mmCIF file of C-alpha atoms in Angstrom:
data_model
loop_
_atom_site.group_PDB
_atom_site.id
_atom_site.type_symbol
_atom_site.label_atom_id
_atom_site.label_comp_id
_atom_site.label_asym_id
_atom_site.label_seq_id
_atom_site.Cartn_x
_atom_site.Cartn_y
_atom_site.Cartn_z
ATOM 1 C CA MET B 1 32.686 -176.343 -124.579
ATOM 2 C CA ASP B 2 29.707 -177.329 -122.481
ATOM 3 C CA SER B 3 26.860 -176.254 -124.777
ATOM 4 C CA LEU B 4 23.535 -178.058 -124.727
ATOM 5 C CA LYS B 5 23.083 -180.757 -127.379
ATOM 6 C CA THR B 6 20.114 -182.932 -128.323
ATOM 7 C CA THR B 7 21.867 -185.963 -126.824
ATOM 8 C CA ASP B 8 21.847 -184.171 -123.443
ATOM 9 C CA LEU B 9 18.060 -184.074 -123.411
ATOM 10 C CA HIS B 10 15.752 -186.849 -122.236
ATOM 11 C CA ASP B 11 12.013 -186.274 -121.987
ATOM 12 C CA SER B 12 11.162 -187.280 -118.433
ATOM 13 C CA PHE B 13 8.133 -184.984 -118.063
ATOM 14 C CA ASN B 14 5.555 -187.805 -117.896
ATOM 15 C CA GLU B 15 7.683 -190.277 -115.934
ATOM 16 C CA ILE B 16 6.258 -191.263 -112.553
ATOM 17 C CA ARG B 17 8.613 -190.410 -109.712
ATOM 18 C CA GLY B 18 7.691 -190.702 -106.069
ATOM 19 C CA GLY B 19 4.095 -191.428 -107.013
ATOM 20 C CA HIS B 20 3.580 -188.320 -109.139
ATOM 21 C CA ARG B 21 4.350 -187.104 -112.653
ATOM 22 C CA HIS B 22 7.854 -185.602 -112.904
ATOM 23 C CA GLU B 23 6.704 -182.496 -114.855
ATOM 24 C CA ALA B 24 10.289 -181.438 -115.551
ATOM 25 C CA ILE B 25 13.453 -182.419 -117.349
ATOM 26 C CA ASP B 26 16.711 -183.406 -115.654
ATOM 27 C CA ILE B 27 19.809 -182.267 -117.506
ATOM 28 C CA MET B 28 22.920 -184.102 -116.352
ATOM 29 C CA ARG B 29 26.045 -181.947 -116.115
ATOM 30 C CA PRO B 30 29.250 -181.909 -114.073
ATOM 31 C CA ARG B 31 28.926 -180.373 -110.614
ATOM 32 C CA GLY B 32 29.605 -176.657 -110.746
ATOM 33 C CA THR B 33 28.519 -176.145 -114.355
ATOM 34 C CA PRO B 34 27.002 -172.646 -114.596
ATOM 35 C CA VAL B 35 23.218 -172.491 -114.939
ATOM 36 C CA ARG B 36 22.002 -169.470 -116.879
ATOM 37 C CA ALA B 37 18.645 -167.731 -116.872
ATOM 38 C CA VAL B 38 16.545 -168.761 -119.867
ATOM 39 C CA ALA B 39 14.635 -165.478 -120.049
ATOM 40 C CA ASP B 40 14.757 -161.844 -119.029
ATOM 41 C CA GLY B 41 12.848 -161.610 -115.804
ATOM 42 C CA VAL B 42 12.934 -161.471 -112.040
ATOM 43 C CA ILE B 43 13.977 -163.943 -109.354
ATOM 44 C CA ARG B 44 10.719 -164.523 -107.461
ATOM 45 C CA LYS B 45 11.938 -167.052 -104.909
ATOM 46 C CA VAL B 46 15.223 -168.515 -103.718
ATOM 47 C CA PHE B 47 14.359 -171.546 -101.661
ATOM 48 C CA ILE B 48 15.762 -174.682 -100.068
ATOM 49 C CA SER B 49 13.392 -177.640 -100.242
ATOM 50 C CA ARG B 50 13.696 -181.260 -99.176
ATOM 51 C CA ARG B 51 13.159 -182.628 -102.689
ATOM 52 C CA GLY B 52 14.566 -179.829 -104.848
ATOM 53 C CA GLY B 53 17.433 -178.745 -102.631
ATOM 54 C CA LEU B 54 18.706 -175.305 -103.574
ATOM 55 C CA THR B 55 16.118 -173.900 -105.969
ATOM 56 C CA ILE B 56 15.329 -170.755 -107.931
ATOM 57 C CA TYR B 57 11.941 -169.642 -109.241
ATOM 58 C CA GLU B 58 12.289 -167.108 -112.068
ATOM 59 C CA PHE B 59 9.352 -165.283 -113.655
ATOM 60 C CA ASP B 60 9.657 -163.965 -117.191
ATOM 61 C CA ARG B 61 9.369 -160.203 -117.668
ATOM 62 C CA GLU B 62 5.631 -160.379 -118.419
ATOM 63 C CA GLY B 63 4.887 -162.687 -115.483
ATOM 64 C CA ALA B 64 3.339 -165.265 -117.797
ATOM 65 C CA TYR B 65 5.807 -168.100 -117.096
ATOM 66 C CA CYS B 66 7.779 -169.417 -114.156
ATOM 67 C CA PHE B 67 11.070 -171.240 -114.708
ATOM 68 C CA TYR B 68 12.141 -173.569 -111.922
ATOM 69 C CA TYR B 69 15.773 -174.563 -111.423
ATOM 70 C CA ALA B 70 16.540 -177.210 -108.766
ATOM 71 C CA HIS B 71 19.308 -179.392 -107.285
ATOM 72 C CA LEU B 72 21.727 -176.465 -107.496
ATOM 73 C CA ASP B 73 25.104 -176.730 -105.807
ATOM 74 C CA HIS B 74 25.076 -173.030 -104.964
ATOM 75 C CA TYR B 75 23.621 -169.746 -106.161
ATOM 76 C CA ALA B 76 25.455 -167.068 -108.105
ATOM 77 C CA ASP B 77 26.557 -164.220 -105.800
ATOM 78 C CA GLN B 78 24.204 -161.603 -107.288
ATOM 79 C CA ILE B 79 21.016 -163.700 -106.991
ATOM 80 C CA TYR B 80 18.362 -162.516 -104.563
ATOM 81 C CA GLU B 81 14.569 -162.554 -104.376
ATOM 82 C CA GLY B 82 13.147 -159.667 -106.368
ATOM 83 C CA GLY B 83 16.378 -159.205 -108.287
ATOM 84 C CA PRO B 84 16.316 -158.758 -112.075
ATOM 85 C CA VAL B 85 18.041 -161.216 -114.411
ATOM 86 C CA ALA B 86 18.748 -161.129 -118.115
ATOM 87 C CA ARG B 87 18.667 -164.167 -120.379
ATOM 88 C CA GLY B 88 22.095 -165.772 -120.175
ATOM 89 C CA ASP B 89 23.013 -164.456 -116.703
ATOM 90 C CA VAL B 90 24.589 -167.076 -114.457
ATOM 91 C CA ILE B 91 22.109 -167.689 -111.645
ATOM 92 C CA GLY B 92 23.488 -170.849 -110.050
ATOM 93 C CA TYR B 93 25.577 -173.963 -110.500
ATOM 94 C CA VAL B 94 24.661 -177.600 -111.160
ATOM 95 C CA GLY B 95 24.688 -179.792 -108.081
ATOM 96 C CA THR B 96 23.095 -182.667 -106.206
ATOM 97 C CA THR B 97 21.139 -180.965 -103.427
ATOM 98 C CA GLY B 98 17.727 -182.196 -102.332
ATOM 99 C CA ASP B 99 16.813 -185.706 -103.372
ATOM 100 C CA ALA B 100 19.251 -185.841 -106.316
ATOM 101 C CA SER B 101 21.680 -188.724 -106.215
ATOM 102 C CA PRO B 102 25.056 -187.535 -104.855
ATOM 103 C CA ASP B 103 26.837 -189.095 -107.832
ATOM 104 C CA ALA B 104 24.507 -187.621 -110.490
ATOM 105 C CA PRO B 105 24.850 -183.825 -110.670
ATOM 106 C CA GLN B 106 21.961 -182.332 -112.610
ATOM 107 C CA LEU B 107 19.705 -179.411 -113.276
ATOM 108 C CA HIS B 108 16.040 -180.159 -112.680
ATOM 109 C CA PHE B 109 14.302 -177.665 -114.974
ATOM 110 C CA ALA B 110 10.566 -177.012 -115.142
ATOM 111 C CA ILE B 111 8.297 -174.467 -116.815
ATOM 112 C CA PHE B 112 4.912 -173.356 -115.505
ATOM 113 C CA LYS B 113 2.332 -171.186 -117.241
ATOM 114 C CA LEU B 114 1.124 -168.848 -114.542
ATOM 115 C CA GLY B 115 -2.496 -168.032 -113.839
ATOM 116 C CA PRO B 116 -3.767 -164.575 -112.982
ATOM 117 C CA ASP B 117 -2.847 -165.104 -109.305
ATOM 118 C CA LYS B 118 0.849 -165.655 -110.262
ATOM 119 C CA LYS B 119 1.232 -168.594 -107.878
ATOM 120 C CA TRP B 120 3.839 -170.959 -109.350
ATOM 121 C CA TRP B 121 2.576 -173.886 -107.271
ATOM 122 C CA LYS B 122 -0.743 -173.561 -109.101
ATOM 123 C CA GLY B 123 0.776 -173.026 -112.552
ATOM 124 C CA GLU B 124 0.162 -175.329 -115.506
ATOM 125 C CA ALA B 125 3.221 -177.547 -116.010
ATOM 126 C CA ILE B 126 4.648 -177.378 -119.526
ATOM 127 C CA ASP B 127 6.999 -180.032 -120.913
ATOM 128 C CA PRO B 128 10.379 -178.297 -121.427
ATOM 129 C CA TYR B 129 11.732 -181.124 -123.596
ATOM 130 C CA PRO B 130 10.138 -180.190 -126.960
ATOM 131 C CA ILE B 131 10.892 -176.518 -126.347
ATOM 132 C CA LEU B 132 14.556 -177.146 -125.549
ATOM 133 C CA LEU B 133 14.846 -179.655 -128.381
ATOM 134 C CA ARG B 134 13.487 -177.079 -130.846
ATOM 135 C CA ALA B 135 15.806 -174.422 -129.458
ATOM 136 C CA VAL B 136 18.864 -176.669 -129.797
ATOM 137 C CA THR B 137 18.076 -178.004 -133.276
ATOM 138 C CA SER B 138 16.684 -174.880 -134.929
ATOM 139 C CA SER B 139 18.783 -172.074 -136.288
ATOM 140 C CA GLU B 140 15.711 -169.847 -136.100
ATOM 141 C CA SER B 141 14.775 -167.920 -133.027
ATOM 142 C CA VAL B 142 11.790 -169.447 -131.331
ATOM 143 C CA TRP B 143 10.115 -166.047 -131.657
ATOM 144 C CA VAL B 144 9.703 -167.125 -135.292
ATOM 145 C CA LEU B 145 8.562 -170.594 -134.238
ATOM 146 C CA GLN B 146 5.899 -169.107 -131.962
ATOM 147 C CA GLU B 147 4.613 -166.919 -134.796
ATOM 148 C CA ARG B 148 4.222 -170.148 -136.761
ATOM 149 C CA GLY B 149 2.135 -171.724 -134.015
ATOM 150 C CA CYS B 150 4.773 -173.148 -131.685
ATOM 151 C CA PRO B 151 2.922 -174.056 -128.472
ATOM 152 C CA TYR B 152 3.998 -173.671 -124.865
ATOM 153 C CA GLY B 153 5.282 -170.115 -124.904
ATOM 154 C CA CYS B 154 8.463 -170.959 -126.775
ATOM 155 C CA SER B 155 9.185 -167.267 -127.217
ATOM 156 C CA THR B 156 11.567 -167.199 -124.278
ATOM 157 C CA PHE B 157 14.067 -169.539 -125.903
ATOM 158 C CA SER B 158 16.500 -169.263 -128.774
ATOM 159 C CA ARG B 159 19.370 -171.417 -129.959
ATOM 160 C CA ALA B 160 21.812 -168.883 -128.549
ATOM 161 C CA ALA B 161 20.015 -168.916 -125.210
ATOM 162 C CA SER B 162 20.027 -172.695 -124.981
ATOM 163 C CA GLU B 163 23.737 -172.803 -125.767
ATOM 164 C CA ALA B 164 24.391 -170.016 -123.267
ATOM 165 C CA ARG B 165 22.581 -171.780 -120.434
ATOM 166 C CA PHE B 166 25.431 -174.188 -119.851
ATOM 167 C CA SER B 167 28.879 -172.952 -120.633
ATOM 168 C CA ALA B 168 32.267 -173.056 -119.106
ATOM 169 C CA SER B 169 32.980 -169.796 -117.329
#
């Protein structure tokens, strides 16, 4: 029922928030909606921050990209730092922790291209909006889109993956 649609997406990457560029997308969903891993990889950090609240940093299998999930209500039971995840695994649940408005449950989702040092806080921010939009509107796997020159490391997404990210359990 709760699959991702184009109308759920708003490109807020370049919006100025708190004096800096947002560099993410906020996806509004009911509190408790499952959040699923967008790629096969490893949970690099489970963290509570003032602004992001309950957060997860996931690296893809190759360690080329970091996916950041924030404002979570709670983590899935099996999530721990260093733990493996497969694309589509439930890793947490939508919430309002951190500086999210208590009446606006959301997933703050960001993508970073990692440098050789693999430090996500130094990664190059990539706008998730066009990647998610392509994944939702295309019937082709984004593996195909990347082969055709799709920028931003789209290879980690597919239509099935984007639909799987938010689903009723």
